[in-house]
């Protein structure tokens, strides 16, 4: 295999600061940015229908972080000192791609939403008990339950349903508790079974 060509640059001690920064392994600036971007993506998809407020900045940060890492990796590969740095600090170079693959895997498996729902389940169960035990109609004020900010909480013929603030792109989404089966479909409402007696509720405008 032919060796990669090396750009004729000065020795490492004489490198310009910008070149040294480009070929050096990712560190205290880039890796936290990549981690923050991944957390924004996971936080967005942990809500049913996604959160536009969280997805918008992550859609900007993801390509920027990927382009920056690729540019630095290419610069390191093109320089002899940079290739030595890749071998010495391969963990730091691999950290960003590994985080990216992990985020993609979590998103594809639906783990963020499942985790958020599981952590909020005790509070949601309490809310359901309070609403079903109250007088009819049982329209509740907006409130927090677990890791969700709820609105539109109401008692229905088959159980309880509520929307989650700042979710969805062409409407709003939330959950419906319906132990007797799927809630009846309405003109502007759609229900998809989630787990047990719980259904995802989507309202289109």
CSV table of C-alpha atoms in Angstrom, one decimal:
chain,number,residue,atom,x,y,z
A,1,UNK,CA,0.0,0.0,0.0
A,2,UNK,CA,1.4,3.4,-1.0
A,3,UNK,CA,2.1,5.7,1.9
A,4,UNK,CA,-0.1,8.8,2.2
A,5,UNK,CA,1.7,11.9,0.8
A,6,UNK,CA,2.8,14.4,3.4
A,7,UNK,CA,2.4,18.1,3.0
A,8,UNK,CA,5.7,19.8,3.2
A,9,UNK,CA,5.3,21.9,6.4
A,10,UNK,CA,7.8,23.0,9.0
A,11,UNK,CA,8.7,20.8,12.0
A,12,UNK,CA,6.1,20.6,14.8
A,13,UNK,CA,7.9,23.2,16.9
A,14,UNK,CA,7.7,25.7,14.0
A,15,UNK,CA,4.1,25.1,13.0
A,16,UNK,CA,1.8,28.0,12.7
A,17,UNK,CA,-0.8,28.1,15.5
A,18,UNK,CA,-3.7,27.5,13.1
A,19,UNK,CA,-2.0,24.4,11.5
A,20,UNK,CA,-1.1,23.0,14.9
A,21,UNK,CA,-4.8,23.5,16.0
A,22,UNK,CA,-6.0,21.7,12.9
A,23,UNK,CA,-3.9,18.6,13.2
A,24,UNK,CA,-4.1,18.3,17.0
A,25,UNK,CA,-6.6,15.7,18.4
A,26,UNK,CA,-10.0,16.9,19.4
A,27,UNK,CA,-10.0,18.2,23.0
A,28,UNK,CA,-11.8,20.4,25.5
A,29,UNK,CA,-13.6,22.5,22.9
A,30,UNK,CA,-14.7,20.2,20.1
A,31,UNK,CA,-15.7,17.1,22.2
A,32,UNK,CA,-18.0,19.0,24.5
A,33,UNK,CA,-19.7,20.6,21.4
A,34,UNK,CA,-20.2,17.1,19.9
A,35,UNK,CA,-21.6,15.9,23.2
A,36,UNK,CA,-23.9,18.9,23.6
A,37,UNK,CA,-25.2,18.4,20.0
A,38,UNK,CA,-25.9,14.7,20.7
A,39,UNK,CA,-27.8,15.6,23.9
A,40,UNK,CA,-29.9,18.2,22.0
A,41,UNK,CA,-30.9,15.5,19.5
A,42,UNK,CA,-31.7,13.0,22.1
A,43,UNK,CA,-33.7,15.5,24.1
A,44,UNK,CA,-35.7,16.4,21.0
A,45,UNK,CA,-36.7,12.9,20.1
A,46,UNK,CA,-37.5,12.0,23.7
A,47,UNK,CA,-40.8,13.8,23.2
A,48,UNK,CA,-43.5,12.4,21.0
A,49,UNK,CA,-43.4,14.1,17.6
A,50,UNK,CA,-40.1,15.8,18.5
A,51,UNK,CA,-39.4,19.2,19.8
A,52,UNK,CA,-38.9,21.9,17.1
A,53,UNK,CA,-37.2,24.2,19.6
A,54,UNK,CA,-34.6,21.6,20.4
A,55,UNK,CA,-34.3,20.1,16.9
A,56,UNK,CA,-33.7,23.4,15.1
A,57,UNK,CA,-30.3,24.2,16.9
A,58,UNK,CA,-29.2,20.6,16.6
A,59,UNK,CA,-29.9,20.6,12.9
A,60,UNK,CA,-27.4,23.5,12.7
A,61,UNK,CA,-24.8,22.0,15.1
A,62,UNK,CA,-24.8,18.4,13.6
A,63,UNK,CA,-23.4,19.3,10.1
A,64,UNK,CA,-21.1,22.0,11.6
A,65,UNK,CA,-19.6,19.5,14.1
A,66,UNK,CA,-19.3,16.8,11.4
A,67,UNK,CA,-17.7,19.2,8.9
A,68,UNK,CA,-15.2,20.5,11.5
A,69,UNK,CA,-14.2,17.0,12.6
A,70,UNK,CA,-13.7,15.8,9.0
A,71,UNK,CA,-11.7,18.9,8.1
A,72,UNK,CA,-9.4,18.4,11.1
A,73,UNK,CA,-9.0,14.7,10.4
A,74,UNK,CA,-8.2,15.3,6.8
A,75,UNK,CA,-5.6,17.9,7.8
A,76,UNK,CA,-4.1,15.5,10.3
A,77,UNK,CA,-3.9,12.7,7.7
A,78,UNK,CA,-2.1,15.0,5.2
A,79,UNK,CA,0.6,16.0,7.7
A,80,UNK,CA,3.3,13.6,9.1
A,81,UNK,CA,3.0,15.0,12.6
A,82,UNK,CA,-0.7,14.8,12.4
A,83,UNK,CA,-0.7,11.1,11.5
A,84,UNK,CA,1.6,10.4,14.4
A,85,UNK,CA,-0.9,12.3,16.6
A,86,UNK,CA,-3.8,10.1,15.3
A,87,UNK,CA,-1.9,7.0,16.3
A,88,UNK,CA,-1.0,8.4,19.8
A,89,UNK,CA,-4.4,9.9,20.5
A,90,UNK,CA,-6.7,7.6,18.6
A,91,UNK,CA,-9.2,7.5,21.5
A,92,UNK,CA,-9.7,11.3,21.3
A,93,UNK,CA,-10.1,11.1,17.5
A,94,UNK,CA,-12.6,8.2,17.7
A,95,UNK,CA,-14.7,9.8,20.5
A,96,UNK,CA,-16.7,12.1,18.2
A,97,UNK,CA,-17.6,9.4,15.6
A,98,UNK,CA,-18.5,6.9,18.4
A,99,UNK,CA,-20.8,9.5,20.1
A,100,UNK,CA,-22.4,10.1,16.7
A,101,UNK,CA,-23.0,6.4,16.1
A,102,UNK,CA,-24.4,6.0,19.6
A,103,UNK,CA,-26.8,8.9,19.1
A,104,UNK,CA,-28.0,7.4,15.8
A,105,UNK,CA,-28.5,4.0,17.4
A,106,UNK,CA,-30.5,5.5,20.3
A,107,UNK,CA,-32.7,7.5,18.0
A,108,UNK,CA,-33.4,4.6,15.7
A,109,UNK,CA,-34.4,2.3,18.6
A,110,UNK,CA,-36.7,4.9,20.2
A,111,UNK,CA,-34.7,4.7,23.5
A,112,UNK,CA,-34.9,8.4,24.4
A,113,UNK,CA,-38.7,8.5,24.3
A,114,UNK,CA,-39.0,5.2,26.2
A,115,UNK,CA,-36.6,6.3,28.9
A,116,UNK,CA,-38.3,9.7,29.4
A,117,UNK,CA,-41.7,8.0,29.5
A,118,UNK,CA,-40.5,5.3,32.0
A,119,UNK,CA,-39.1,8.0,34.3
A,120,UNK,CA,-42.3,10.0,34.1
A,121,UNK,CA,-44.7,6.9,34.4
A,122,UNK,CA,-45.3,7.2,38.2
A,123,UNK,CA,-46.3,10.8,37.9
A,124,UNK,CA,-48.5,10.1,34.9
A,125,UNK,CA,-50.2,7.2,36.7
A,126,UNK,CA,-51.0,9.6,39.6
A,127,UNK,CA,-52.4,12.1,37.2
A,128,UNK,CA,-54.6,9.5,35.6
A,129,UNK,CA,-55.9,8.5,39.0
A,130,UNK,CA,-56.7,12.1,40.0
A,131,UNK,CA,-58.5,12.9,36.8
A,132,UNK,CA,-60.6,9.7,36.7
A,133,UNK,CA,-61.5,10.0,40.4
A,134,UNK,CA,-62.7,13.6,40.0
A,135,UNK,CA,-66.1,14.9,38.9
A,136,UNK,CA,-67.1,15.0,35.3
A,137,UNK,CA,-66.1,17.1,33.3
A,138,UNK,CA,-62.5,16.7,34.7
A,139,UNK,CA,-60.6,19.3,32.8
A,140,UNK,CA,-57.3,19.9,34.6
A,141,UNK,CA,-55.0,23.0,34.6
A,142,UNK,CA,-51.7,22.8,32.8
A,143,UNK,CA,-49.1,21.2,34.9
A,144,UNK,CA,-45.9,19.2,35.0
A,145,UNK,CA,-45.9,15.4,35.4
A,146,UNK,CA,-42.5,13.8,35.6
A,147,UNK,CA,-40.4,15.1,32.7
A,148,UNK,CA,-43.3,16.4,30.7
A,149,UNK,CA,-45.0,19.8,30.6
A,150,UNK,CA,-48.7,19.0,30.0
A,151,UNK,CA,-51.5,20.9,28.6
A,152,UNK,CA,-55.0,20.1,27.4
A,153,UNK,CA,-55.5,17.5,30.1
A,154,UNK,CA,-59.0,16.1,30.0
A,155,UNK,CA,-61.1,13.1,30.9
A,156,UNK,CA,-62.6,11.2,27.9
A,157,UNK,CA,-65.1,8.4,27.4
A,158,UNK,CA,-62.4,5.8,27.4
A,159,UNK,CA,-59.8,7.3,29.9
A,160,UNK,CA,-57.6,10.4,30.0
A,161,UNK,CA,-55.6,12.3,27.4
A,162,UNK,CA,-53.2,15.2,27.4
A,163,UNK,CA,-50.9,17.1,25.1
A,164,UNK,CA,-47.2,17.9,25.7
A,165,UNK,CA,-46.1,21.4,25.2
A,166,UNK,CA,-43.8,22.3,22.2
A,167,UNK,CA,-44.2,19.0,20.4
A,168,UNK,CA,-44.9,18.1,16.8
A,169,UNK,CA,-44.4,20.2,13.7
A,170,UNK,CA,-47.8,20.2,12.0
A,171,UNK,CA,-49.9,19.9,15.2
A,172,UNK,CA,-49.4,18.8,18.8
A,173,UNK,CA,-48.7,15.4,20.3
A,174,UNK,CA,-49.2,13.7,23.7
A,175,UNK,CA,-50.5,10.6,25.3
A,176,UNK,CA,-53.8,9.0,25.9
A,177,UNK,CA,-54.6,6.5,28.7
A,178,UNK,CA,-57.3,4.1,27.5
A,179,UNK,CA,-57.4,0.7,29.3
A,180,UNK,CA,-60.4,-0.6,27.4
A,181,UNK,CA,-58.8,-0.3,24.0
A,182,UNK,CA,-57.9,2.4,21.4
A,183,UNK,CA,-59.8,5.6,21.8
A,184,UNK,CA,-62.3,6.4,19.0
A,185,UNK,CA,-60.7,8.2,16.1
A,186,UNK,CA,-61.7,11.8,15.6
A,187,UNK,CA,-61.4,14.1,12.5
A,188,UNK,CA,-58.4,15.9,13.9
A,189,UNK,CA,-57.0,13.2,16.3
A,190,UNK,CA,-55.0,10.1,15.6
A,191,UNK,CA,-54.0,7.4,18.1
A,192,UNK,CA,-51.1,4.9,17.9
A,193,UNK,CA,-50.6,2.2,20.5
A,194,UNK,CA,-47.5,2.8,22.5
A,195,UNK,CA,-47.4,0.4,25.4
A,196,UNK,CA,-49.9,-1.2,27.7
A,197,UNK,CA,-53.0,1.1,28.1
A,198,UNK,CA,-51.1,4.0,26.7
A,199,UNK,CA,-51.4,5.5,23.2
A,200,UNK,CA,-49.7,8.3,21.4
A,201,UNK,CA,-52.2,11.1,20.7
A,202,UNK,CA,-51.6,13.4,17.7
A,203,UNK,CA,-53.7,16.4,17.0
A,204,UNK,CA,-53.4,18.1,13.6
A,205,UNK,CA,-54.3,21.7,12.9
